[in-house]
mmCIF file of C-alpha atoms in Angstrom:
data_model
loop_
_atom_site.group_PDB
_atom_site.id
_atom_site.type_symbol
_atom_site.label_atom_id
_atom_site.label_comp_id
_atom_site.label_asym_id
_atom_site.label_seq_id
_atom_site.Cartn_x
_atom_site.Cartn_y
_atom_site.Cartn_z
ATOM 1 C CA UNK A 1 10.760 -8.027 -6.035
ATOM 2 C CA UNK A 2 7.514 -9.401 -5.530
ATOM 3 C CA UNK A 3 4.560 -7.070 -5.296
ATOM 4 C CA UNK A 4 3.696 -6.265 -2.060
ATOM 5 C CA UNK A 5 -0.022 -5.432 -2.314
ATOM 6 C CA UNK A 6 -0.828 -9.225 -2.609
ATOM 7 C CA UNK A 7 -0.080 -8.932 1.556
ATOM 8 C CA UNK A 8 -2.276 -6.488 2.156
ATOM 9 C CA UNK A 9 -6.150 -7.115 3.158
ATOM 10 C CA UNK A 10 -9.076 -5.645 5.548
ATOM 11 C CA UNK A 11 -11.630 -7.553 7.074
ATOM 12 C CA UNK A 12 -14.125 -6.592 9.776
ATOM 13 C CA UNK A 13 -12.093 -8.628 12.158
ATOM 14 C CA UNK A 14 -8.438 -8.042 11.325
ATOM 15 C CA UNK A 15 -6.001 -5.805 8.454
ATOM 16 C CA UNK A 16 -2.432 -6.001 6.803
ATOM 17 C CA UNK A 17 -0.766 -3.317 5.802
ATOM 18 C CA UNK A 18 3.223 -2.183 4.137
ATOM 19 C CA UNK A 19 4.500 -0.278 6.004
ATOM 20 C CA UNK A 20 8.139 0.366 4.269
ATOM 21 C CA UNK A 21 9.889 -2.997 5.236
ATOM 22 C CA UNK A 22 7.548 -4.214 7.877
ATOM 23 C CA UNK A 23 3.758 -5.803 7.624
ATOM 24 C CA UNK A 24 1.560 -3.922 10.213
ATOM 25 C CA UNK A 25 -0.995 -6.700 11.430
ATOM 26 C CA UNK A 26 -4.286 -4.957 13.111
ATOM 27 C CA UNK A 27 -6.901 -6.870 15.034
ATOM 28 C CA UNK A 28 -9.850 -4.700 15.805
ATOM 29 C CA UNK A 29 -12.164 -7.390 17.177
ATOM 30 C CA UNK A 30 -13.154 -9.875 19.717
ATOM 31 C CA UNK A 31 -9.725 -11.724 18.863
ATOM 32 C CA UNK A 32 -12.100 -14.951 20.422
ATOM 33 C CA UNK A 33 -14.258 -14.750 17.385
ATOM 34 C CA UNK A 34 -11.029 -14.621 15.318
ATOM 35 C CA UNK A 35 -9.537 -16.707 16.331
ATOM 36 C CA UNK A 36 -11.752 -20.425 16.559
ATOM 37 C CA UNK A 37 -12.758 -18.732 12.749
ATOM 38 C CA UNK A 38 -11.374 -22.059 11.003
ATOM 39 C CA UNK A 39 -11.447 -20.228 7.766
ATOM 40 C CA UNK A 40 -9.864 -17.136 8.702
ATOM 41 C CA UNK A 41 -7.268 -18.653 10.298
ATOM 42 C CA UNK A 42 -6.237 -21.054 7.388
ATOM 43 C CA UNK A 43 -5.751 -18.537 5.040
ATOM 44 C CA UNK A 44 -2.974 -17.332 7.733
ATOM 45 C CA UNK A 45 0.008 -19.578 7.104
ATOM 46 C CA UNK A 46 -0.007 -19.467 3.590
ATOM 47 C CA UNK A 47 -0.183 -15.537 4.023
ATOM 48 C CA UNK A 48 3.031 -15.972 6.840
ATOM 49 C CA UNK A 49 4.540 -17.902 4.153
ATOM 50 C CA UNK A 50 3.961 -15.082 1.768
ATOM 51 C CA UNK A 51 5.668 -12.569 4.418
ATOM 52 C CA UNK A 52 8.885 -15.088 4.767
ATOM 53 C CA UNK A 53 9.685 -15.170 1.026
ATOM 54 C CA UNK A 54 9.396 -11.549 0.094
ATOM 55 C CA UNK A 55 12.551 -10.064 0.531
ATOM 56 C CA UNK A 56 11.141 -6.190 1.238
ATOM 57 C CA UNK A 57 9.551 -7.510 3.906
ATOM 58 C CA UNK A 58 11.651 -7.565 7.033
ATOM 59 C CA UNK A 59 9.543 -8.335 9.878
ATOM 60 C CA UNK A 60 5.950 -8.609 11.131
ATOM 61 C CA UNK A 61 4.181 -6.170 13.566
ATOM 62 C CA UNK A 62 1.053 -7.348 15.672
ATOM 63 C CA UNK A 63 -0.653 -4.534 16.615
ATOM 64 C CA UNK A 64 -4.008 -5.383 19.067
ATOM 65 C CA UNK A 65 -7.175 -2.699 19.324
ATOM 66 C CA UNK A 66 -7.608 -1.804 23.349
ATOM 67 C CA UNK A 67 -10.525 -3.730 23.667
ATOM 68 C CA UNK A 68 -9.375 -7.156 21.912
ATOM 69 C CA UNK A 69 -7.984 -9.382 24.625
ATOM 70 C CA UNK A 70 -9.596 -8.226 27.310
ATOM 71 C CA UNK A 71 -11.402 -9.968 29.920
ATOM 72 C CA UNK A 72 -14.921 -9.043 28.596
ATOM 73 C CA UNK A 73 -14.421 -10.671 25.516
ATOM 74 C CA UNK A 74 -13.334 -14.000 27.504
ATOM 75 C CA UNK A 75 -15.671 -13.896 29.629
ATOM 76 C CA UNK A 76 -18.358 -13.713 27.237
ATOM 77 C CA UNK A 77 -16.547 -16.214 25.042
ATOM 78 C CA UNK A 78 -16.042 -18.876 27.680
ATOM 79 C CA UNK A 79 -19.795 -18.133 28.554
ATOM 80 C CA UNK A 80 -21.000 -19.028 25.447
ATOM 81 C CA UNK A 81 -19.427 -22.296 25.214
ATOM 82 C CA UNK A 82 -19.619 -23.683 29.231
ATOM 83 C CA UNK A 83 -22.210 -25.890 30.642
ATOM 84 C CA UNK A 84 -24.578 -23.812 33.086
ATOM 85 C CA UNK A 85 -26.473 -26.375 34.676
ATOM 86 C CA UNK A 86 -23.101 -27.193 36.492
ATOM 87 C CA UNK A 87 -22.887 -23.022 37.933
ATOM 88 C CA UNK A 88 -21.941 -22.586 41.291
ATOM 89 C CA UNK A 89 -21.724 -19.034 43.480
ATOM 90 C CA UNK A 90 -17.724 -19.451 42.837
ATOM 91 C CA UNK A 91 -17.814 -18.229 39.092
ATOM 92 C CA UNK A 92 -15.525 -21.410 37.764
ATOM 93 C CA UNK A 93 -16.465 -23.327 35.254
ATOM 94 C CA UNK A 94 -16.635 -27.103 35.851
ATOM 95 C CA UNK A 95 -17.433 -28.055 32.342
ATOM 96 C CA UNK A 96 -17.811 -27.310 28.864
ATOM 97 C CA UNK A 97 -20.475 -28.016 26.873
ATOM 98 C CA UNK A 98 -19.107 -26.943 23.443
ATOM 99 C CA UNK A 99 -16.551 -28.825 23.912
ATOM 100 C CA UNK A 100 -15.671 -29.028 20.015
ATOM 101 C CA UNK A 101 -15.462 -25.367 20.157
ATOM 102 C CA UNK A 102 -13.217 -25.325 23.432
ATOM 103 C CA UNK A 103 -10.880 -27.710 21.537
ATOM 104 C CA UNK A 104 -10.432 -25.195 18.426
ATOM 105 C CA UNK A 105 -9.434 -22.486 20.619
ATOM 106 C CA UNK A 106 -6.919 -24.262 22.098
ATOM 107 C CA UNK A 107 -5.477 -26.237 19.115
ATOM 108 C CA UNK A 108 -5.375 -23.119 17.315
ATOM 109 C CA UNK A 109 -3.335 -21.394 20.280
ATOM 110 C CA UNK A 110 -0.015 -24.016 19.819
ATOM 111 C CA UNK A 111 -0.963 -23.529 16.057
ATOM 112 C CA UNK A 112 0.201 -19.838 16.594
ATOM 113 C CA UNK A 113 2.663 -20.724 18.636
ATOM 114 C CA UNK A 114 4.582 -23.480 16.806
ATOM 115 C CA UNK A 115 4.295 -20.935 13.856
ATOM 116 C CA UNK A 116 6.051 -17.651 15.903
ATOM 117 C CA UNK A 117 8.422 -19.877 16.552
ATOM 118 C CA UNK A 118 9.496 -21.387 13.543
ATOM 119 C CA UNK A 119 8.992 -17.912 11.342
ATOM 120 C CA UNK A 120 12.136 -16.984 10.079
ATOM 121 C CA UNK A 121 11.719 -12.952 10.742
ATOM 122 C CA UNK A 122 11.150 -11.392 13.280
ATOM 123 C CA UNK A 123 7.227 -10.799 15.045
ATOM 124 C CA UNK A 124 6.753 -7.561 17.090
ATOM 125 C CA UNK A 125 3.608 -7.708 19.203
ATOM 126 C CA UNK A 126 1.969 -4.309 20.079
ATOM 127 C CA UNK A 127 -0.510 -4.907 23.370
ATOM 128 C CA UNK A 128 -3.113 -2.288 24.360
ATOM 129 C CA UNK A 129 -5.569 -2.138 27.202
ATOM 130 C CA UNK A 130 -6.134 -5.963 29.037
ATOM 131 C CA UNK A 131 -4.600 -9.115 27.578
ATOM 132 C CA UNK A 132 -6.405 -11.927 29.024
ATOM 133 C CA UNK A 133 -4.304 -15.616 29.763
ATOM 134 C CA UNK A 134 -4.501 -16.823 26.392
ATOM 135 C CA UNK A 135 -2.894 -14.178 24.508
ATOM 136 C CA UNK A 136 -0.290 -13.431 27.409
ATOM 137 C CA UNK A 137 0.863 -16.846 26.953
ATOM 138 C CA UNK A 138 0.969 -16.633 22.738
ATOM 139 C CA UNK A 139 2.471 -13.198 22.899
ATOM 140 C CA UNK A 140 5.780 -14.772 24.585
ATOM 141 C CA UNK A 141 6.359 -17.015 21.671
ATOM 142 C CA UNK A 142 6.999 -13.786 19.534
ATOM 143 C CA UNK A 143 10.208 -12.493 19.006
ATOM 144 C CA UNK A 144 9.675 -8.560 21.024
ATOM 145 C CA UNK A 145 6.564 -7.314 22.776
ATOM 146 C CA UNK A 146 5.835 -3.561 23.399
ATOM 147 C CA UNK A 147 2.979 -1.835 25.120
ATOM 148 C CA UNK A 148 0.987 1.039 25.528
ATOM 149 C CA UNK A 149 1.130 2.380 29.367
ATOM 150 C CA UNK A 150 -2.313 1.115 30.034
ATOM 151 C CA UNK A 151 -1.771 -2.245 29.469
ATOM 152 C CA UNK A 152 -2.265 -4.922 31.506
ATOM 153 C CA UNK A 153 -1.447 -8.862 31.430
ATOM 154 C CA UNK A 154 -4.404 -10.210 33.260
ATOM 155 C CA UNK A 155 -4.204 -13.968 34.240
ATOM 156 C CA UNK A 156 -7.837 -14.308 34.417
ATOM 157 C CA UNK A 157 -8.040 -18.401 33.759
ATOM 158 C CA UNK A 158 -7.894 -18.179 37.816
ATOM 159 C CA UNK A 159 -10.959 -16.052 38.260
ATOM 160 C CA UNK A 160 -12.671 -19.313 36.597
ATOM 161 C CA UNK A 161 -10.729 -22.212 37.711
ATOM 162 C CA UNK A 162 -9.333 -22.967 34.073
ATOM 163 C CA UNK A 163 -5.636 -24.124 33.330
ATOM 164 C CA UNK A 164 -3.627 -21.175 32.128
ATOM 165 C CA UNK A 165 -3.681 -21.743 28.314
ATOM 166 C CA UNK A 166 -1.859 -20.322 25.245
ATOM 167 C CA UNK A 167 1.687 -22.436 26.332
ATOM 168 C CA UNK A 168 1.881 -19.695 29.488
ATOM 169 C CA UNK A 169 3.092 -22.520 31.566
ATOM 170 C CA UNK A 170 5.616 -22.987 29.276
ATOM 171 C CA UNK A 171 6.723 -20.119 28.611
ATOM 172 C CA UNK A 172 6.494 -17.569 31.707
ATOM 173 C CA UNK A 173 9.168 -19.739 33.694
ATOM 174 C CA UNK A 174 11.926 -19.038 30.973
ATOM 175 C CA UNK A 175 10.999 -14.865 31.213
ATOM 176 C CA UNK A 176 10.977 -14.493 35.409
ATOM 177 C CA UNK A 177 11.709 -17.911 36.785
ATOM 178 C CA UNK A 178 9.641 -21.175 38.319
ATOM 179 C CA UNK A 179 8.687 -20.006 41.491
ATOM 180 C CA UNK A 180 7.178 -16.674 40.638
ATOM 181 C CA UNK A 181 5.609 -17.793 37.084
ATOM 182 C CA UNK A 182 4.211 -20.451 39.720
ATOM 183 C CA UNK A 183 2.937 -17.811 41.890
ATOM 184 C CA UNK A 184 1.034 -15.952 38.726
ATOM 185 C CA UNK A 185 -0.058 -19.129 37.114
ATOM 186 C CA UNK A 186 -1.786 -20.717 40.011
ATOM 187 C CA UNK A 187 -3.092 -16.725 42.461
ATOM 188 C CA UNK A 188 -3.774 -14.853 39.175
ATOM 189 C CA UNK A 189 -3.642 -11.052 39.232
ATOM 190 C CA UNK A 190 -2.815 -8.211 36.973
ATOM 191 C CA UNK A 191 0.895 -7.215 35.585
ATOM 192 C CA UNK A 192 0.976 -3.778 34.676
ATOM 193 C CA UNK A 193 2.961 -2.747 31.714
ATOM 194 C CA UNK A 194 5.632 -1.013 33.986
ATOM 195 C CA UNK A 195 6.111 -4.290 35.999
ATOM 196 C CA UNK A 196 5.907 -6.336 32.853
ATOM 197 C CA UNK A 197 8.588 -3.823 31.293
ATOM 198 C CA UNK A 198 11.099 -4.598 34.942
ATOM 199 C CA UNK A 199 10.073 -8.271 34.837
ATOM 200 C CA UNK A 200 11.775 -8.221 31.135
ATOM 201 C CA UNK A 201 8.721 -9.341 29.552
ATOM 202 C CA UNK A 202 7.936 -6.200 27.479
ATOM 203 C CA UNK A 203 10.511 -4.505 26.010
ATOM 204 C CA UNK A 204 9.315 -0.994 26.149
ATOM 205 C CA UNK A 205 6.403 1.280 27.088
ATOM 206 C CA UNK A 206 4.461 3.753 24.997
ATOM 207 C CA UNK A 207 2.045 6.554 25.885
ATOM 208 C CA UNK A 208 -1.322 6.325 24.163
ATOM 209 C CA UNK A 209 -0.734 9.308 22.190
ATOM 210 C CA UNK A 210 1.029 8.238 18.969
ATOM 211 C CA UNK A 211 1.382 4.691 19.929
ATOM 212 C CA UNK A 212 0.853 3.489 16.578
ATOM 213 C CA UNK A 213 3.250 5.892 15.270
ATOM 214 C CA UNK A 214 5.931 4.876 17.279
ATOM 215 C CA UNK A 215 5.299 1.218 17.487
ATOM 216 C CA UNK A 216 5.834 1.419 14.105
ATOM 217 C CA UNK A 217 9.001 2.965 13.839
ATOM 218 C CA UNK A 218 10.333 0.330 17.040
ATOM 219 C CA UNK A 219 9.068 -2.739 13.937
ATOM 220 C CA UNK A 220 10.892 -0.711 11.241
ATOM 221 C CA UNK A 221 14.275 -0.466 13.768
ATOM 222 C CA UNK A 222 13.594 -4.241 14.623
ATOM 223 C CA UNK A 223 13.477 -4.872 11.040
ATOM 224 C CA UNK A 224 16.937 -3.570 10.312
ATOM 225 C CA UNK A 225 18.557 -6.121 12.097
ATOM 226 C CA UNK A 226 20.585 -8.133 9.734
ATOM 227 C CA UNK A 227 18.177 -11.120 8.302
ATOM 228 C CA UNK A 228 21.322 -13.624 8.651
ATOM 229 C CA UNK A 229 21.705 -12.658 12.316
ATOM 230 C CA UNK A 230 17.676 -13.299 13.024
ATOM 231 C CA UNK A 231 17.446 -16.058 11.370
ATOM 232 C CA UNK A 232 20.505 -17.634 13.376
ATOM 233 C CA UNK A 233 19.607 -16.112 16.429
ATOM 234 C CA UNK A 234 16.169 -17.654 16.733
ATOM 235 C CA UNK A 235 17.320 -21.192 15.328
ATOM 236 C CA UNK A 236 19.806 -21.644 17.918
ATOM 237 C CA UNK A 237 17.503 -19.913 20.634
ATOM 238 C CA UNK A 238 14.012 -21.570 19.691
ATOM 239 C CA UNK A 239 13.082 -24.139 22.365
ATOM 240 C CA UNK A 240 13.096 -27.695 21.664
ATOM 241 C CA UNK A 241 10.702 -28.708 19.139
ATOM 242 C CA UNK A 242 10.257 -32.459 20.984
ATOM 243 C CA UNK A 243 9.979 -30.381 24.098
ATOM 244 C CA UNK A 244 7.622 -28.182 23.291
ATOM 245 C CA UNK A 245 5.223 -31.204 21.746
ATOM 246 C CA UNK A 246 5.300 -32.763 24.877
ATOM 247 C CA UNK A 247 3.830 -29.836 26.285
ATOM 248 C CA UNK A 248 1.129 -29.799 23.826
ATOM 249 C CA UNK A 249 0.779 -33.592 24.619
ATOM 250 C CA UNK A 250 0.455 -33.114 28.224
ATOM 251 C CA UNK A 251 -2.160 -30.355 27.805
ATOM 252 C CA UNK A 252 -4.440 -32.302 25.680
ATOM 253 C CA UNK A 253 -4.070 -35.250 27.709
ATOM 254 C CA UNK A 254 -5.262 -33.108 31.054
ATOM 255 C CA UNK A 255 -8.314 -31.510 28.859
ATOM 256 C CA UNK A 256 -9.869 -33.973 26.451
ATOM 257 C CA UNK A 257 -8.987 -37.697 28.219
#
């Protein structure tokens, strides 16, 4: 067995942990900043390729500070990076003028993505307080979500006038159907984590009070599931590679041509 301190790190932003057969995962940032940091993020794969060939290691838990994904932290992201002189009283945004920066965000959204998907263990995501568009739309590519009862899935790309990013178009359909994701993606609004829980796209709900604790022990329950049976299970359930490119294709066509 390899040893399983070489997975473990703290940075300001973000932390790994062991905990028995699971790698706890903690953002405790502006997951904006983190994530268009080219660096930081590079040093990811290699690290989820770490996590896939150590054989104590049964699955990976995400688990998000309150005030990560919320819709301060976009708003003050997509602030910094739009073009002001084209304001108007409506609050969208009609341009960007850091548009390299725009583009990094994005790319490394399907990055995420196209690695959930293809990780051959399974990814528990732990949401607290708001998740803004973005990160609702990456947190369906992993394999279980569970939340505190105070979160929220806001779909705030509305509010702004912005596409719903992170592959939510893609995604949302398969969880509660074309017409309603349709409904979400184009009104916006708030899901609460009791309607996200009957709309089947949270597993469970936690109270505040111990919701590390117990998040924890759902990833270690998770990561008793036979590794033959996950590893079959998400190969013949994964989504087609060729179709999912296409979506990438189609978005990057609509934003940068």
């Amino acid at each position: 067995m390899k040893n399983t301190t070489d997975l473990e790190f703290e940075f300001d932003e973000i932390s790994s942990e062991v905990a028995g057969n699971v790698v706890v995962l903690s953002t405790k940032c502006n997951a904006f900043g983190l994530l268009t940091d080219l660096h930081r993020n590079n040093n990811m794969t290699p690290w989820f390729k770490k996590i896939e060939q150590e054989d104590s290691i049964n699955a990976v838990l995400f688990l998000t500070a309150p005030d990560c994904l919320n819709e301060k932290n976009y708003d003050n992201f997509l602030q910094s990076i739009a073009d002001h002189s084209m304001d108007d009283e409506s609050g969208r945004i009609r341009r960007f003028e850091d548009t390299g920066l725009r583009a990094i965000e994005i790319n490394m959204l399907l990055n995420y993505i196209q690695l959930f998907l293809e990780f051959k263990k399974p990814i528990i995501t732990a949401l607290q307080g708001q998740v803004v568009t973005p990160f609702f739309g990456i947190t369906l590519s992993t394999d279980f979500r569970v939340a505190s009862e105070k979160m929220s899935f806001s779909l705030s790309h509305a509010k702004y006038g912005l596409h719903p990013s992170g592959g939510l178009p893609f995604f949302l359909p398969r969880y509660i159907g074309y017409g309603r994701a349709k409904e979400y993606l184009m009104q916006g609004g708030e899901i609460s984590a009791r309607a996200a829980k009957e709309l089947g796209l949270i597993s469970e709900v936690f109270p505040k009070e111990g919701f590390r604790e117990n998040v924890i022990k759902y990833a270690q329950k998770v990561a008793g599931i036979s590794p033959e049976l996950v590893r079959s299970t998400k190969y013949l359930m994964n989504v087609n590679p060729d179709e999912l490119e296409e979506f990438f294709k189609k978005e990057s066509n609509f934003m940068f041509h």
